[in-house]
Coordinates of C-alpha atoms and ligand atoms in Angstrom, one line a residue:
M1 CA 104.3 101.9 129.9
E2 CA 101.8 101.7 132.8
K3 CA 98.7 99.7 132.3
T4 CA 96.4 102.8 132.8
D5 CA 98.5 104.7 130.3
S6 CA 98.1 101.9 127.7
Q7 CA 94.4 101.8 128.2
D8 CA 94.1 105.6 127.9
R9 CA 96.1 105.6 124.7
I10 CA 94.1 102.7 123.2
C11 CA 90.8 104.4 124.1
G12 CA 92.2 107.6 122.8
A13 CA 93.1 106.1 119.4
V14 CA 89.6 104.6 119.0
L15 CA 87.7 107.7 120.0
A16 CA 89.9 110.2 118.3
S17 CA 89.5 108.2 115.1
A18 CA 85.7 108.3 115.4
L19 CA 85.8 112.0 116.1
G20 CA 88.1 112.6 113.1
D21 CA 85.7 110.7 110.9
A22 CA 82.5 112.4 112.2
F23 CA 83.9 115.9 112.2
G24 CA 85.6 115.4 108.9
A25 CA 82.6 113.9 107.1
P26 CA 80.7 117.2 106.4
Y27 CA 83.7 118.4 104.3
E28 CA 84.4 115.2 102.4
G29 CA 84.2 115.0 98.6
G30 CA 82.4 117.3 96.2
K31 CA 79.1 119.3 96.3
V32 CA 76.8 116.3 96.0
E33 CA 78.4 114.3 98.8
R34 CA 78.4 117.3 101.1
L35 CA 74.7 118.1 100.4
L36 CA 73.8 114.4 101.0
W37 CA 75.7 114.5 104.3
L38 CA 73.7 117.6 105.4
V39 CA 70.7 115.3 105.3
L40 CA 72.3 112.0 106.6
G41 CA 75.0 113.4 108.9
R42 CA 73.0 114.1 112.1
R43 CA 71.1 111.7 114.3
R44 CA 69.3 113.0 117.5
G45 CA 71.4 116.2 117.3
R46 CA 74.7 114.2 117.3
R47 CA 77.3 114.0 114.5
C48 CA 77.2 110.7 112.6
W49 CA 80.3 108.7 111.8
T50 CA 80.7 107.0 108.4
D51 CA 82.0 103.7 107.0
D52 CA 85.5 104.5 108.4
T53 CA 84.2 104.0 112.0
Q54 CA 81.7 101.3 111.2
M55 CA 84.5 99.1 109.7
S56 CA 86.8 99.9 112.6
V57 CA 84.0 98.8 115.0
D58 CA 83.7 95.6 112.9
V59 CA 87.4 94.9 113.2
M60 CA 87.4 95.4 117.0
E61 CA 84.3 93.2 117.5
S62 CA 85.9 90.5 115.3
L63 CA 89.2 90.7 117.2
L64 CA 87.4 90.4 120.5
A65 CA 85.4 87.5 119.3
C66 CA 88.1 85.5 117.4
K67 CA 91.2 86.7 119.3
R68 CA 93.1 86.9 115.9
I69 CA 92.4 88.0 112.3
D70 CA 89.8 85.7 111.0
Q71 CA 89.1 86.7 107.4
K72 CA 85.8 84.9 107.1
D73 CA 84.5 86.5 110.2
L74 CA 85.6 89.9 109.1
A75 CA 84.0 89.5 105.7
H76 CA 80.8 88.5 107.3
R77 CA 80.8 91.4 109.7
F78 CA 81.7 94.0 107.0
A79 CA 79.0 92.7 104.7
H80 CA 76.3 92.6 107.3
S81 CA 77.1 96.1 108.8
Y82 CA 77.0 97.6 105.3
R83 CA 74.5 100.5 105.0
W84 CA 74.8 102.9 102.0
T85 CA 73.9 105.8 104.4
R86 CA 77.3 105.5 106.0
G87 CA 78.9 106.6 102.7
Y88 CA 81.0 103.6 101.7
G89 CA 83.3 103.7 98.7
P90 CA 81.6 102.8 95.4
G91 CA 83.6 99.6 94.8
A92 CA 83.4 98.6 98.5
G93 CA 79.6 98.8 98.4
K94 CA 79.3 96.5 95.4
L95 CA 81.8 94.0 96.9
L96 CA 80.1 93.9 100.3
K97 CA 76.7 93.2 98.7
R98 CA 78.2 90.3 96.8
I99 CA 79.6 88.8 100.0
R100 CA 76.2 89.4 101.7
R101 CA 74.6 87.4 98.8
G102 CA 77.0 84.5 99.6
E103 CA 80.0 85.0 97.3
P104 CA 83.3 84.1 99.0
W105 CA 85.4 87.2 99.8
Q106 CA 88.3 85.6 97.8
I107 CA 86.2 86.1 94.6
A108 CA 84.3 89.3 95.6
N109 CA 87.6 91.2 96.3
R110 CA 88.5 91.1 92.6
A111 CA 85.1 91.2 91.1
V112 CA 84.9 95.0 90.9
Y113 CA 88.6 95.8 90.2
P114 CA 90.4 92.7 88.8
N115 CA 93.7 94.0 90.3
G116 CA 92.0 94.7 93.6
S117 CA 91.0 98.0 95.2
F118 CA 93.7 100.5 95.9
G119 CA 91.2 102.8 97.8
N120 CA 91.9 103.9 101.4
G121 CA 89.1 101.7 102.8
G122 CA 91.5 99.1 104.2
A123 CA 93.7 101.7 105.9
M124 CA 90.8 103.7 107.4
R125 CA 90.0 100.6 109.6
A126 CA 93.6 99.4 110.3
A127 CA 94.4 101.3 113.5
P128 CA 92.7 98.7 115.8
I129 CA 94.9 96.0 114.3
G130 CA 98.0 98.0 115.3
L131 CA 96.7 98.5 118.8
F132 CA 95.8 94.8 119.1
Y133 CA 99.2 93.3 118.0
G134 CA 101.3 96.2 119.3
A135 CA 104.8 97.3 118.2
G136 CA 106.5 94.4 120.0
R137 CA 105.1 92.0 117.5
E138 CA 105.9 94.0 114.4
R139 CA 106.1 91.2 111.8
R140 CA 103.0 89.6 113.1
L141 CA 101.3 93.0 113.1
V142 CA 102.1 93.6 109.4
R143 CA 101.0 90.1 108.4
A144 CA 97.7 90.6 110.2
V145 CA 97.1 94.0 108.6
R146 CA 97.6 92.5 105.1
E147 CA 95.4 89.5 106.0
A148 CA 92.6 91.9 107.2
T149 CA 93.0 94.3 104.3
V150 CA 92.9 91.8 101.5
V151 CA 89.4 90.8 102.3
T152 CA 88.2 94.0 100.5
H153 CA 91.5 95.5 99.2
A154 CA 93.6 93.0 97.2
H155 CA 95.8 95.7 95.6
P156 CA 99.2 96.0 97.3
A157 CA 98.9 99.8 97.5
G158 CA 95.7 99.5 99.5
Q159 CA 97.5 97.2 101.9
D160 CA 100.6 99.4 102.2
G161 CA 98.4 102.3 103.3
A162 CA 96.9 100.0 106.0
V163 CA 100.3 99.0 107.2
I164 CA 101.4 102.6 107.5
I165 CA 98.4 103.5 109.7
A166 CA 98.4 100.4 111.9
L167 CA 102.1 100.3 112.5
T168 CA 102.3 104.1 113.2
T169 CA 99.4 103.9 115.6
A170 CA 101.2 101.0 117.5
L171 CA 104.5 102.9 117.5
A172 CA 102.9 106.2 118.6
C173 CA 101.4 104.4 121.6
L174 CA 105.1 103.9 122.7
D175 CA 106.3 107.4 121.8
Y176 CA 108.7 106.3 119.1
S177 CA 110.5 109.1 117.4
V178 CA 109.6 110.3 113.9
Q179 CA 113.0 109.1 112.7
E180 CA 112.5 105.6 114.1
I181 CA 108.9 105.4 112.7
F182 CA 110.2 106.1 109.2
K183 CA 112.9 103.5 109.6
R184 CA 110.4 100.8 110.7
L185 CA 107.8 101.7 108.0
R186 CA 110.4 101.4 105.2
L187 CA 111.0 97.8 106.1
H188 CA 107.5 96.9 105.2
I189 CA 106.2 99.1 102.3
Q190 CA 106.1 97.3 99.0
T191 CA 104.9 99.8 96.4
V192 CA 107.0 102.5 94.8
D193 CA 104.2 105.1 94.9
V194 CA 103.8 104.8 98.7
Q195 CA 107.5 104.7 99.3
N196 CA 107.9 107.9 97.3
R197 CA 105.1 109.5 99.4
L198 CA 107.1 108.6 102.5
T199 CA 110.2 110.3 101.2
V200 CA 108.2 113.5 100.6
A201 CA 106.6 113.2 104.1
E202 CA 110.0 112.8 105.7
R203 CA 111.2 116.1 104.1
L204 CA 108.0 117.9 105.3
L205 CA 108.2 116.5 108.8
H206 CA 111.8 117.8 109.1
A207 CA 111.1 121.2 107.5
D208 CA 112.4 124.1 109.6
H209 CA 109.1 126.1 109.0
P210 CA 105.4 125.2 109.6
V211 CA 104.0 123.3 106.6
L212 CA 100.6 124.7 105.4
P213 CA 97.7 122.3 104.8
K214 CA 97.6 123.3 101.1
Q215 CA 101.2 122.2 100.7
V216 CA 100.5 118.9 102.4
A217 CA 97.5 118.4 100.0
S218 CA 99.5 119.2 96.9
E219 CA 102.6 117.2 97.9
L220 CA 101.1 114.2 99.6
G221 CA 97.6 114.2 98.2
N222 CA 94.1 114.3 99.8
G223 CA 92.2 111.8 97.6
I224 CA 90.3 108.5 98.1
R225 CA 93.2 106.3 96.9
A226 CA 95.5 104.9 99.5
K227 CA 98.6 106.4 98.0
D228 CA 96.9 109.9 98.1
S229 CA 95.7 109.9 101.7
C230 CA 97.4 107.5 104.0
V231 CA 100.8 109.2 104.1
T232 CA 99.0 112.5 104.4
A233 CA 97.1 111.3 107.5
F234 CA 100.3 109.8 108.9
S235 CA 102.2 113.0 108.4
V236 CA 99.5 115.3 109.9
G237 CA 98.8 113.0 112.9
L238 CA 102.5 112.9 113.8
A239 CA 103.2 116.6 113.1
L240 CA 100.3 117.7 115.3
R241 CA 100.6 115.2 118.1
E242 CA 101.7 117.9 120.5
A243 CA 98.9 120.3 119.4
P244 CA 95.3 120.4 120.8
F245 CA 92.9 118.0 119.1
S246 CA 90.9 120.9 117.8
H247 CA 93.9 122.1 115.8
L248 CA 94.2 118.7 114.2
L249 CA 90.5 118.8 113.0
T250 CA 90.9 122.4 111.7
Y251 CA 94.1 121.5 109.8
I252 CA 92.5 118.4 108.2
R253 CA 89.5 120.5 107.1
K254 CA 92.0 122.8 105.3
V255 CA 93.8 119.9 103.7
G256 CA 90.4 119.1 102.2
G257 CA 89.5 116.1 99.9
D258 CA 88.8 112.9 101.8
T259 CA 88.5 114.7 105.1
D260 CA 86.6 112.0 107.1
T261 CA 89.2 109.3 106.2
I262 CA 92.2 111.5 106.7
G263 CA 90.6 112.6 110.0
A264 CA 89.9 109.0 111.1
M265 CA 93.5 107.8 110.3
A266 CA 95.3 110.9 111.7
G267 CA 93.0 110.9 114.7
A268 CA 94.0 107.3 115.5
I269 CA 97.7 108.3 115.5
W270 CA 97.0 111.5 117.5
G271 CA 94.9 109.5 120.0
A272 CA 97.6 106.8 120.4
A273 CA 100.2 109.5 121.2
C274 CA 98.0 111.7 123.5
G275 CA 95.4 109.4 125.0
Y276 CA 91.7 109.7 125.7
R277 CA 92.0 112.2 128.5
Q278 CA 93.3 114.8 126.1
L279 CA 90.1 114.7 124.0
P280 CA 87.8 117.6 124.5
E281 CA 84.5 116.8 126.2
E282 CA 82.6 119.2 124.0
F283 CA 83.6 117.2 120.9
L284 CA 82.9 113.8 122.5
Q285 CA 79.4 115.0 123.6
Q286 CA 78.5 115.6 119.9
L287 CA 79.5 112.1 118.8
E288 CA 76.8 109.6 117.7
Q289 CA 76.6 106.5 119.9
R290 CA 79.3 107.8 122.1
Q291 CA 78.4 105.5 125.0
Y292 CA 78.6 102.4 122.8
L293 CA 82.0 103.4 121.2
E294 CA 83.5 104.2 124.7
E295 CA 82.3 100.9 126.1
L296 CA 83.7 99.0 123.1
A297 CA 87.0 100.9 123.3
H298 CA 87.3 100.0 127.0
R299 CA 86.5 96.4 126.4
F300 CA 89.1 96.3 123.6
A301 CA 91.7 98.1 125.7
D302 CA 91.1 95.9 128.7
A303 CA 91.4 92.7 126.7
I304 CA 94.7 93.9 125.1
V305 CA 96.2 95.2 128.3
Q306 CA 95.2 92.2 130.4
G307 CA 96.5 89.9 127.7
H308 CA 93.2 87.9 127.5
L309 CA 93.4 87.8 123.8
Ligands
F2R1 N1 82.7 106.9 99.5 C1 83.3 107.8 100.1 N2 83.1 109.1 99.8 C2 82.2 109.6 98.7 C3 83.1 109.8 97.5 C4 83.9 111.1 97.6 C5 84.3 111.6 96.2 N3 83.5 111.2 95.1 C6 85.8 111.4 96.0 O1 86.1 110.6 95.1 O2 86.6 112.0 96.7 N4 84.0 107.6 101.2 C7 84.4 106.4 101.7 O3 85.1 105.7 100.6 C8 86.5 105.7 100.9 C9 87.0 104.3 101.1 O4 86.8 103.7 99.9 P1 87.1 102.1 99.7 O5 86.5 101.3 100.7 O6 88.6 102.0 99.4 O7 86.3 101.9 98.3 P2 86.7 101.5 96.8 O8 85.5 101.8 96.0 O9 87.3 100.1 96.8 O10 87.9 102.5 96.4 C10 87.7 103.9 96.4 C11 87.9 104.4 95.0 O11 89.3 104.3 94.5 C12 89.3 104.1 93.1 N5 89.9 102.7 92.9 C13 90.2 101.8 93.8 N6 90.8 100.7 93.3 C14 90.8 100.9 92.0 C15 91.3 100.2 90.9 N7 91.9 99.0 91.0 N8 91.2 100.7 89.6 C16 90.7 102.0 89.5 N9 90.2 102.7 90.5 C17 90.3 102.2 91.7 C18 87.9 104.1 92.6 O12 87.6 105.4 92.2 C19 87.1 103.7 93.9 O13 85.7 104.2 93.9 C20 86.7 106.5 102.1 O14 87.0 107.9 101.8 C21 85.4 106.4 102.8 O15 85.2 107.6 103.7
MG2 MG1 83.9 107.6 105.3
MG3 MG1 86.4 109.2 103.3

């Protein structure tokens, strides 16, 4: 792959993920969450992004500063970026406040749920780790994803979800086939629930008819748990990677449920496959802090492509 092509795909993954988050957020959750987002979801006329993008930004800034996964640095950044107005998961909010008060992440990550969180909050921020390590360092990539995820999500299902999103984003950058992606993922997924979801997704991705969003939601899930949204996002991102970005957003809105997070994760996969140049300008113009996100994405992409990390 040419340098410019890699940079375009890395920037595409970062920006498409932020757009998926910001455009999905108004449809996330129930009535109360939607009403709240009507109040919180616009800043200076732009669409705000949520915890999904904030934590992805934290991951990229940490990787740029530390040049590897540094769990202490990540915990510090996650905790200090935390603002309830970004719509964090209930357990994640409590955990991050504990870290901010000085509790080590190794204790805080089991303080809310003794078996660790199996929410999708580790997966929603995992794509930059896939971009950073790349498909050529697959074992290292998977180890890094688990190290980054366990800081807040100690449950293996939360980590499996993150592995799916990070590895698929890396493989999509190199145009791997759907068949090969399934093969690679199966080598790394540890939990039966997530493996079973992959089996269903494989059937849907090879169906000889278009699969409707409602069917995706009922067979793969659309909820806040990793097992109910990561394979969904993976499946939608791959299935629509040859469709315009606007179709992806419309489809995800129809899948419903955790739309900002499914948007962020599917967006990363779509962006890695299609690149920044395929993103519609009219959507980018509506994105909060567009300039900062683009500048960060370029710095991140330059560092990866030039091998300065
Ligand atoms: N917070 C939101 N959206 C508002 C809530 C929407 C609505 N009420 C709904 O349920 O759909 N969005 C953001 O949160 C998600 C990421 O969450 P994260 O970071 O994983 O948080 P948490 O709290 O650790 O886990 C989420 C929920 O999963 C259940 N859960 C997790 N581990 C559990 C365990 N070991 N035992 C029992 N339950 C567990 C809990 O219900 C947690 O609250 C993203 O959607 C992001 O956009
Ligand atoms: Mg969110
Ligand atoms: Mg969400």
